[in-house]
CSV table of C-alpha atoms and ligand atoms in Angstrom, one decimal:
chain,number,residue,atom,x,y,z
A,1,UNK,CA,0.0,0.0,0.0
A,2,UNK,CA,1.6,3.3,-1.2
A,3,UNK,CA,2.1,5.7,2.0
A,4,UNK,CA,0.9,8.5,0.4
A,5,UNK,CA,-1.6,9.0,-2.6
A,6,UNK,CA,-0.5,11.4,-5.6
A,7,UNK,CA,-3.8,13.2,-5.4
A,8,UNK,CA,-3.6,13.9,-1.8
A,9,UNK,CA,0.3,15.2,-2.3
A,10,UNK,CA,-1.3,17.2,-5.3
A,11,UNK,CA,-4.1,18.8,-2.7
A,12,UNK,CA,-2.3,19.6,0.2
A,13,UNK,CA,0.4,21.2,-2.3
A,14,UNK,CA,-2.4,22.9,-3.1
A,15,UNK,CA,-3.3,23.9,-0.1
A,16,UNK,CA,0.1,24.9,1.2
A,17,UNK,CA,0.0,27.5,-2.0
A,18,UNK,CA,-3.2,28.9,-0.8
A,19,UNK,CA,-2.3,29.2,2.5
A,20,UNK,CA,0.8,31.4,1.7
A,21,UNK,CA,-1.0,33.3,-0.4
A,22,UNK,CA,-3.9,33.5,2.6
A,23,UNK,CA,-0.9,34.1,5.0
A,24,UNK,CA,1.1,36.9,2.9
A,25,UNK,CA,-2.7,38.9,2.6
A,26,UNK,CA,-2.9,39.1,6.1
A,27,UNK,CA,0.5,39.4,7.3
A,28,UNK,CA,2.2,41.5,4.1
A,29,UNK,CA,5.8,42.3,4.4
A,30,UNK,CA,6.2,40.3,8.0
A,31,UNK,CA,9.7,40.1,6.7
A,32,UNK,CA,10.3,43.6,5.3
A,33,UNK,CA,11.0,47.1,7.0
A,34,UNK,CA,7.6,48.5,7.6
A,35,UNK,CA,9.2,51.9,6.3
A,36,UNK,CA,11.5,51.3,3.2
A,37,UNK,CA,10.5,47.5,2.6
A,38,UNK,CA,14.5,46.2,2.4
A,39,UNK,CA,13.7,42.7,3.4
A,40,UNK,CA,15.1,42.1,7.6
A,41,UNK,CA,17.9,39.7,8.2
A,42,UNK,CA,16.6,39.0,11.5
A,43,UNK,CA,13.4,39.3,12.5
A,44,UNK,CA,13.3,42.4,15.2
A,45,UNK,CA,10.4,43.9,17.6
A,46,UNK,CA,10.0,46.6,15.7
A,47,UNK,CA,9.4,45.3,12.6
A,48,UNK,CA,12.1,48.1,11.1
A,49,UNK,CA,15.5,47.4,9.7
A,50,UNK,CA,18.7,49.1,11.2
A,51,UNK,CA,18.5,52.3,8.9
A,52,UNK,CA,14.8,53.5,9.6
A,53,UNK,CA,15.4,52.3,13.4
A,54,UNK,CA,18.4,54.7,13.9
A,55,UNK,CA,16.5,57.4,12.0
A,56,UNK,CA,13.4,57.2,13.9
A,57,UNK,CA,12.5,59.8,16.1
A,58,UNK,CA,12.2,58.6,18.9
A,59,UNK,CA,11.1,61.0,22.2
A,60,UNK,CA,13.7,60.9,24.6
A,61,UNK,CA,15.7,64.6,25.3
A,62,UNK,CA,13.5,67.4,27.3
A,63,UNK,CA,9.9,66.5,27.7
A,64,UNK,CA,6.7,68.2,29.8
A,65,UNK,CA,6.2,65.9,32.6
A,66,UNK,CA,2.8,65.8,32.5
A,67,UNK,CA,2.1,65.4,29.0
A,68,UNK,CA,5.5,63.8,27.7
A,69,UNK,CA,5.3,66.3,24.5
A,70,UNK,CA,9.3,67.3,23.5
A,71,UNK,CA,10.2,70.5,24.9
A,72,UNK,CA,12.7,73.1,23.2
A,73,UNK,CA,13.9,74.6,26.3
A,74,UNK,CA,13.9,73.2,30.0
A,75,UNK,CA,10.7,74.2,31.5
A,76,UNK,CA,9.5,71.2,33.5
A,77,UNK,CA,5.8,71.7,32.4
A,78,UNK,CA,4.4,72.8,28.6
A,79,UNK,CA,1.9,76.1,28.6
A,80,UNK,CA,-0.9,73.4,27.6
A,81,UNK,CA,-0.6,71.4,30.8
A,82,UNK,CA,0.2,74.4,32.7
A,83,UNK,CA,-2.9,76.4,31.6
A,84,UNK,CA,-5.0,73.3,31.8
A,85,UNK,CA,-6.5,70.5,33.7
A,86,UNK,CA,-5.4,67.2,32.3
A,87,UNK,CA,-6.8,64.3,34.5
A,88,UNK,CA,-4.0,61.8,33.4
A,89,UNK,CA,-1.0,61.0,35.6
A,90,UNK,CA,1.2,61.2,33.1
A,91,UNK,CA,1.5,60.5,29.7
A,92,UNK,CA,4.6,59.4,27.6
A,93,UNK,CA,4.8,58.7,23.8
A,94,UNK,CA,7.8,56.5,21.8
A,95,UNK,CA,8.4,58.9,19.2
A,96,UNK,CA,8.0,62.8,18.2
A,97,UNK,CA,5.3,63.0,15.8
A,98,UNK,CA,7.6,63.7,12.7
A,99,UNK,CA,9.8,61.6,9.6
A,100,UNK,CA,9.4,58.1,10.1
A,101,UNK,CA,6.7,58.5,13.2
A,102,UNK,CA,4.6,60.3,10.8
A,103,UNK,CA,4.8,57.5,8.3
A,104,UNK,CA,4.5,55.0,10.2
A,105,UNK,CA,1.0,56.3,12.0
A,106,UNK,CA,0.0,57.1,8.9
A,107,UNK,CA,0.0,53.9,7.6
A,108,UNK,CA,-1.3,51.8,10.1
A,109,UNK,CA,-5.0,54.7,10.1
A,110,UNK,CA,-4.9,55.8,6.7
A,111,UNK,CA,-3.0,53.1,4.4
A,112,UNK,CA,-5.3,49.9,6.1
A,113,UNK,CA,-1.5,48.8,7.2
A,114,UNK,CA,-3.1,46.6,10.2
A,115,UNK,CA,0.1,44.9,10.3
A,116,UNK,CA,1.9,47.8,11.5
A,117,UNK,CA,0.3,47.1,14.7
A,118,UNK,CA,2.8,44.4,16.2
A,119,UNK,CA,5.9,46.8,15.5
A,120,UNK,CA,4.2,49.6,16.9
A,121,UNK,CA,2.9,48.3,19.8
A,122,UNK,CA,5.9,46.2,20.7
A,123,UNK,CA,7.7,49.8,21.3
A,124,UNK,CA,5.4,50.9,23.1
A,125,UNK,CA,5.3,48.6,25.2
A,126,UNK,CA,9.2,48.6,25.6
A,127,UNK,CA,8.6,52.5,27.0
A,128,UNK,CA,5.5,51.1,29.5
A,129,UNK,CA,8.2,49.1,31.0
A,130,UNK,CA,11.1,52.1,30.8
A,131,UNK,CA,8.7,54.4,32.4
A,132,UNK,CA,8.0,51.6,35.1
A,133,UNK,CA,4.1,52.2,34.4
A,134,UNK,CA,2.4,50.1,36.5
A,135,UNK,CA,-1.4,49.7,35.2
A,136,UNK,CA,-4.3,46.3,35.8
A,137,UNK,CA,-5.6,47.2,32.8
A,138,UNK,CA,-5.5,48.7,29.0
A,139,UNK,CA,-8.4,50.7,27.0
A,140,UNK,CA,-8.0,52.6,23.5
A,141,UNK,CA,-9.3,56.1,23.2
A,142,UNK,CA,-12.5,54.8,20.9
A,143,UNK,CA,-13.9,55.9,17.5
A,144,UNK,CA,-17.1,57.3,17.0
A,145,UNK,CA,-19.4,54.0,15.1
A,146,UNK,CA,-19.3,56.6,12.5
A,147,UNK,CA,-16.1,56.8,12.0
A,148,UNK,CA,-15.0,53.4,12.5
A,149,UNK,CA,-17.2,52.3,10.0
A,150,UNK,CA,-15.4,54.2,7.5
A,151,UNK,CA,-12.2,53.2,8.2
A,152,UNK,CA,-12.8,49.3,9.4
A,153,UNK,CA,-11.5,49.3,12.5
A,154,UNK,CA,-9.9,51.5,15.2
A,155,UNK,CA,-5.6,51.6,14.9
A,156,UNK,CA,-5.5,52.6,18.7
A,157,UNK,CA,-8.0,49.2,19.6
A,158,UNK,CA,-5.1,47.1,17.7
A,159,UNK,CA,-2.4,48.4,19.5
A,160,UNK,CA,-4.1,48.4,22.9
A,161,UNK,CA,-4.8,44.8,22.5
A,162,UNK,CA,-1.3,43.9,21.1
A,163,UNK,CA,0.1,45.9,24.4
A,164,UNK,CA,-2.6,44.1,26.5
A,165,UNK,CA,-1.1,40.9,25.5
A,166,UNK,CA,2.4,41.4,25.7
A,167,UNK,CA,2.0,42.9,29.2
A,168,UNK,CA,-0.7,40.1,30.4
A,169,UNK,CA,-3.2,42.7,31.4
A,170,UNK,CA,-6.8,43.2,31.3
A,171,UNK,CA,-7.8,44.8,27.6
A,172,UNK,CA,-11.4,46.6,28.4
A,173,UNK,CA,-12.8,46.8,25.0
A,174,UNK,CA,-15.9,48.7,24.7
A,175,UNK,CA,-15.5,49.9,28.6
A,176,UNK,CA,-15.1,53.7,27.2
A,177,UNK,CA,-17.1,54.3,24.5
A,178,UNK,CA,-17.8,57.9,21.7
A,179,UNK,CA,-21.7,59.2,22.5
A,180,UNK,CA,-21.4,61.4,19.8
A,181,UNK,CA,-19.5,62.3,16.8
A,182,UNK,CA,-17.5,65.9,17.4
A,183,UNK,CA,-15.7,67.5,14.8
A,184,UNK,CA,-12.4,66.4,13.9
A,185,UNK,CA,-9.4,67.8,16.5
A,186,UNK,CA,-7.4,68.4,13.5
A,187,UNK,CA,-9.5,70.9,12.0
A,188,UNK,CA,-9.5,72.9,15.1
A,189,UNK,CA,-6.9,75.3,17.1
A,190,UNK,CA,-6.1,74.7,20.5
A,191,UNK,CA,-9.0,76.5,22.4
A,192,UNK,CA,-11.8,74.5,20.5
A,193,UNK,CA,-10.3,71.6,20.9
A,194,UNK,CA,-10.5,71.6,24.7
A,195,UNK,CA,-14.2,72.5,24.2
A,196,UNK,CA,-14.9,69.9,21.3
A,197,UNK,CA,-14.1,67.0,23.0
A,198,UNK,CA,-15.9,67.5,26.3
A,199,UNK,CA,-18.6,65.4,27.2
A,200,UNK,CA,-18.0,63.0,24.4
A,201,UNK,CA,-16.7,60.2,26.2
A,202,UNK,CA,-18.6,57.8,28.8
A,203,UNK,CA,-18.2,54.3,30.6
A,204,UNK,CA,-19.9,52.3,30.0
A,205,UNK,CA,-19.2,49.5,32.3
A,206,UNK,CA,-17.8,51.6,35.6
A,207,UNK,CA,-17.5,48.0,37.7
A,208,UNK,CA,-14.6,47.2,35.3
A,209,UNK,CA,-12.5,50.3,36.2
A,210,UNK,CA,-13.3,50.8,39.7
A,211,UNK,CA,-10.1,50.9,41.5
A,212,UNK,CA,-8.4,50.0,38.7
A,213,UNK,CA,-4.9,51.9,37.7
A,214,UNK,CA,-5.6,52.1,33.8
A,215,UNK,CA,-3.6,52.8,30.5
A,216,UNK,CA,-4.8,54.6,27.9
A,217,UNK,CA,-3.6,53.7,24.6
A,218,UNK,CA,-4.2,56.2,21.5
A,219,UNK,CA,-1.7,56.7,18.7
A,220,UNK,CA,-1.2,60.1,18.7
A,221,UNK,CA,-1.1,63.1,21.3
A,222,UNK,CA,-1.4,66.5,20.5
A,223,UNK,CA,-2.2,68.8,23.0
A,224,UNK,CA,-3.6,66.0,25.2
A,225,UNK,CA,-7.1,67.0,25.7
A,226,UNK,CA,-8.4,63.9,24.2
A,227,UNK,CA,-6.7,61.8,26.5
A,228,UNK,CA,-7.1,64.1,29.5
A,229,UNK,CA,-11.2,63.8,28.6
A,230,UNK,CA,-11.3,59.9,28.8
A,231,UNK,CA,-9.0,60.1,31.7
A,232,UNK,CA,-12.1,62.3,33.4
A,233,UNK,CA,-14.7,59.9,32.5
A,234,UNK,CA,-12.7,56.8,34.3
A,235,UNK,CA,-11.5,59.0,37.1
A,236,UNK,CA,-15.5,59.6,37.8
A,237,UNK,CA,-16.0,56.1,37.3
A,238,UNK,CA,-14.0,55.4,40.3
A,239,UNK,CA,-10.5,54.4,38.5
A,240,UNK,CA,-7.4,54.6,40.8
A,241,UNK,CA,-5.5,56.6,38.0
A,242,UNK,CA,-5.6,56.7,34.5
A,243,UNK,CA,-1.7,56.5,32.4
A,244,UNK,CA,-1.3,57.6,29.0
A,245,UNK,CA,0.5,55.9,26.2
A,246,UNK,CA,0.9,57.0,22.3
A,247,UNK,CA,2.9,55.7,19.7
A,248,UNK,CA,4.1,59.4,18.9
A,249,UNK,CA,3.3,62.9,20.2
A,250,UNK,CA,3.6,66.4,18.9
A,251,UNK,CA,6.5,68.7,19.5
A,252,UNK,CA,5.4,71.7,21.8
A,253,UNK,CA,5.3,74.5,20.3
A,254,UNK,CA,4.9,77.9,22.2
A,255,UNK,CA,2.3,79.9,20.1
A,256,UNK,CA,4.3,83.4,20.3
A,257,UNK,CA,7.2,82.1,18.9
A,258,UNK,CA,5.5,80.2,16.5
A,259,UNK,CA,2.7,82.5,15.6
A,260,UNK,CA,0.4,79.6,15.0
A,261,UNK,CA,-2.3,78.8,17.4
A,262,UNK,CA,-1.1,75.3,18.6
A,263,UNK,CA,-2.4,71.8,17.0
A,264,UNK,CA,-3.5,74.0,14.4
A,265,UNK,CA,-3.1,72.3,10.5
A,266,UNK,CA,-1.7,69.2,12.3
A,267,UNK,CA,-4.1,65.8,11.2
A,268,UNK,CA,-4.4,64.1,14.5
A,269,UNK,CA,-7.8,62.7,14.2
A,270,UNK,CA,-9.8,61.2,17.3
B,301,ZN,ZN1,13.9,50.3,6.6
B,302,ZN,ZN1,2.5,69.2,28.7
């Protein structure tokens, strides 16, 4: 009795072939630099070769304390956190939102690059553990429906459940949820923006947070009022303290030097 028939050889070749192809649509380029494509000798965390990795930018000289945005001098606090409340401990981002950052953000919300997640996530949470953050459990700043439905899915929800698993904590999906859809940060100065995203948030499951030390995952910070309006809802909710973590954050800018009004013309979008 042959061992094994021709035609089943045939099919699971076959088979093997559509898997690949199955594998390399959902995984593209899990062997390429997510920025420049050159194929990676070795697989790494960041899914980046050596090149883009030295080039990114990452966020580690002078930073606001609060808000973890890069400073250009030495104040220990940014105007924005100084002339406002911001109900998170503390927030900290991987990169400065510029070059490669830029790119890479861009990608995984506006190219449908869901498999920039891992990378992404996986330096984040390298900088959770840097920072010594100690959180019970992870939540991304949500969508509106409206918007999700227009782009698929949410790119902070993917990296708050990649950086849920890797740290072994709790990922509350759904727990903080959009009521309404507000106008987009990006299109707005600095003022509005405190005022557009206020009461847009709400828990929706205040049981799950209570006492809980949470991290709030986004992609992005700008001028942190997003962030600092989820962190209100869980803080009312009863949560021991809310943590912020982005994958990049803007560089502060102070207005009268500048002459913009600040977040203005940048595309963060909530
Ligand atoms: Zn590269
Ligand atoms: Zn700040």
């Amino acid at each position: 009795m042959e061992k094994y028939s021709p035609y089943g050889e045939k099919r699971s070749e076959k088979a093997a072939i559509l898997l690949t192809r199955i594998a390399k649509t959902l995984f593209v380029d899990d062997c390429n630099c997510l920025l420049c494509g050159k194929e990676l000798v070795e697989k790494n965390r960041s899914g980046l070769c050596p090149d883009c990795l030295a080039k990114l930018p990452l966020n580690d000289g002078e930073i606001c304390r609060k808000c973890g945005r890069k400073l250009a001098n030495e104040a220990d606090y940014c105007n924005t956190c100084q002339n406002n409340d911001r109900y998170f401990d503390v927030a900290r981002s991987v990169c400065v939102y510029e070059d490669g950052a830029t790119a890479l953000v861009h990608g995984l919300k506006f190219g449908n690059k869901r498999y920039f997640a891992p990378g992404l996530a996986n330096m984040m949470t390298d900088k959770y553990l840097d920072e010594k953050f100690d959180c019970d459990c992870v939540l991304a700043v949500p969508l509106s429906d409206k918007r999700k439905r227009k782009r698929g899915y949410n790119q902070s929800d993917l990296l708050a459940r990649e950086i849920s698993r890797a740290l072994r904590l709790d990922y509350m999906k759904g727990v903080v949820v959009k009521t309404r859809d507000n106008e987009e940060q990006a299109k707005l100065g600095h003022a509005r923006r405190e005022e557009n995203v206020q009461g847009v948030y709400k828990v929706t499951d205040a049981e799950a947070v209570k006492g809980k030390r949470v991290l709030v995952v986004d992609d992005v910070l700008t001028t942190g009022a997003t962030a600092s309006e989820v962190a209100r809802v869980l803080l009312k909710a009863k949560a021991k303290s809310v943590s912020v973590l982005t994958f990049a954050s803007t560089k502060y800018k102070v207005p009268s030097e500048t002459g913009d009004r600040e977040g203005e013309n940048e595309d963060e979008m909530v």
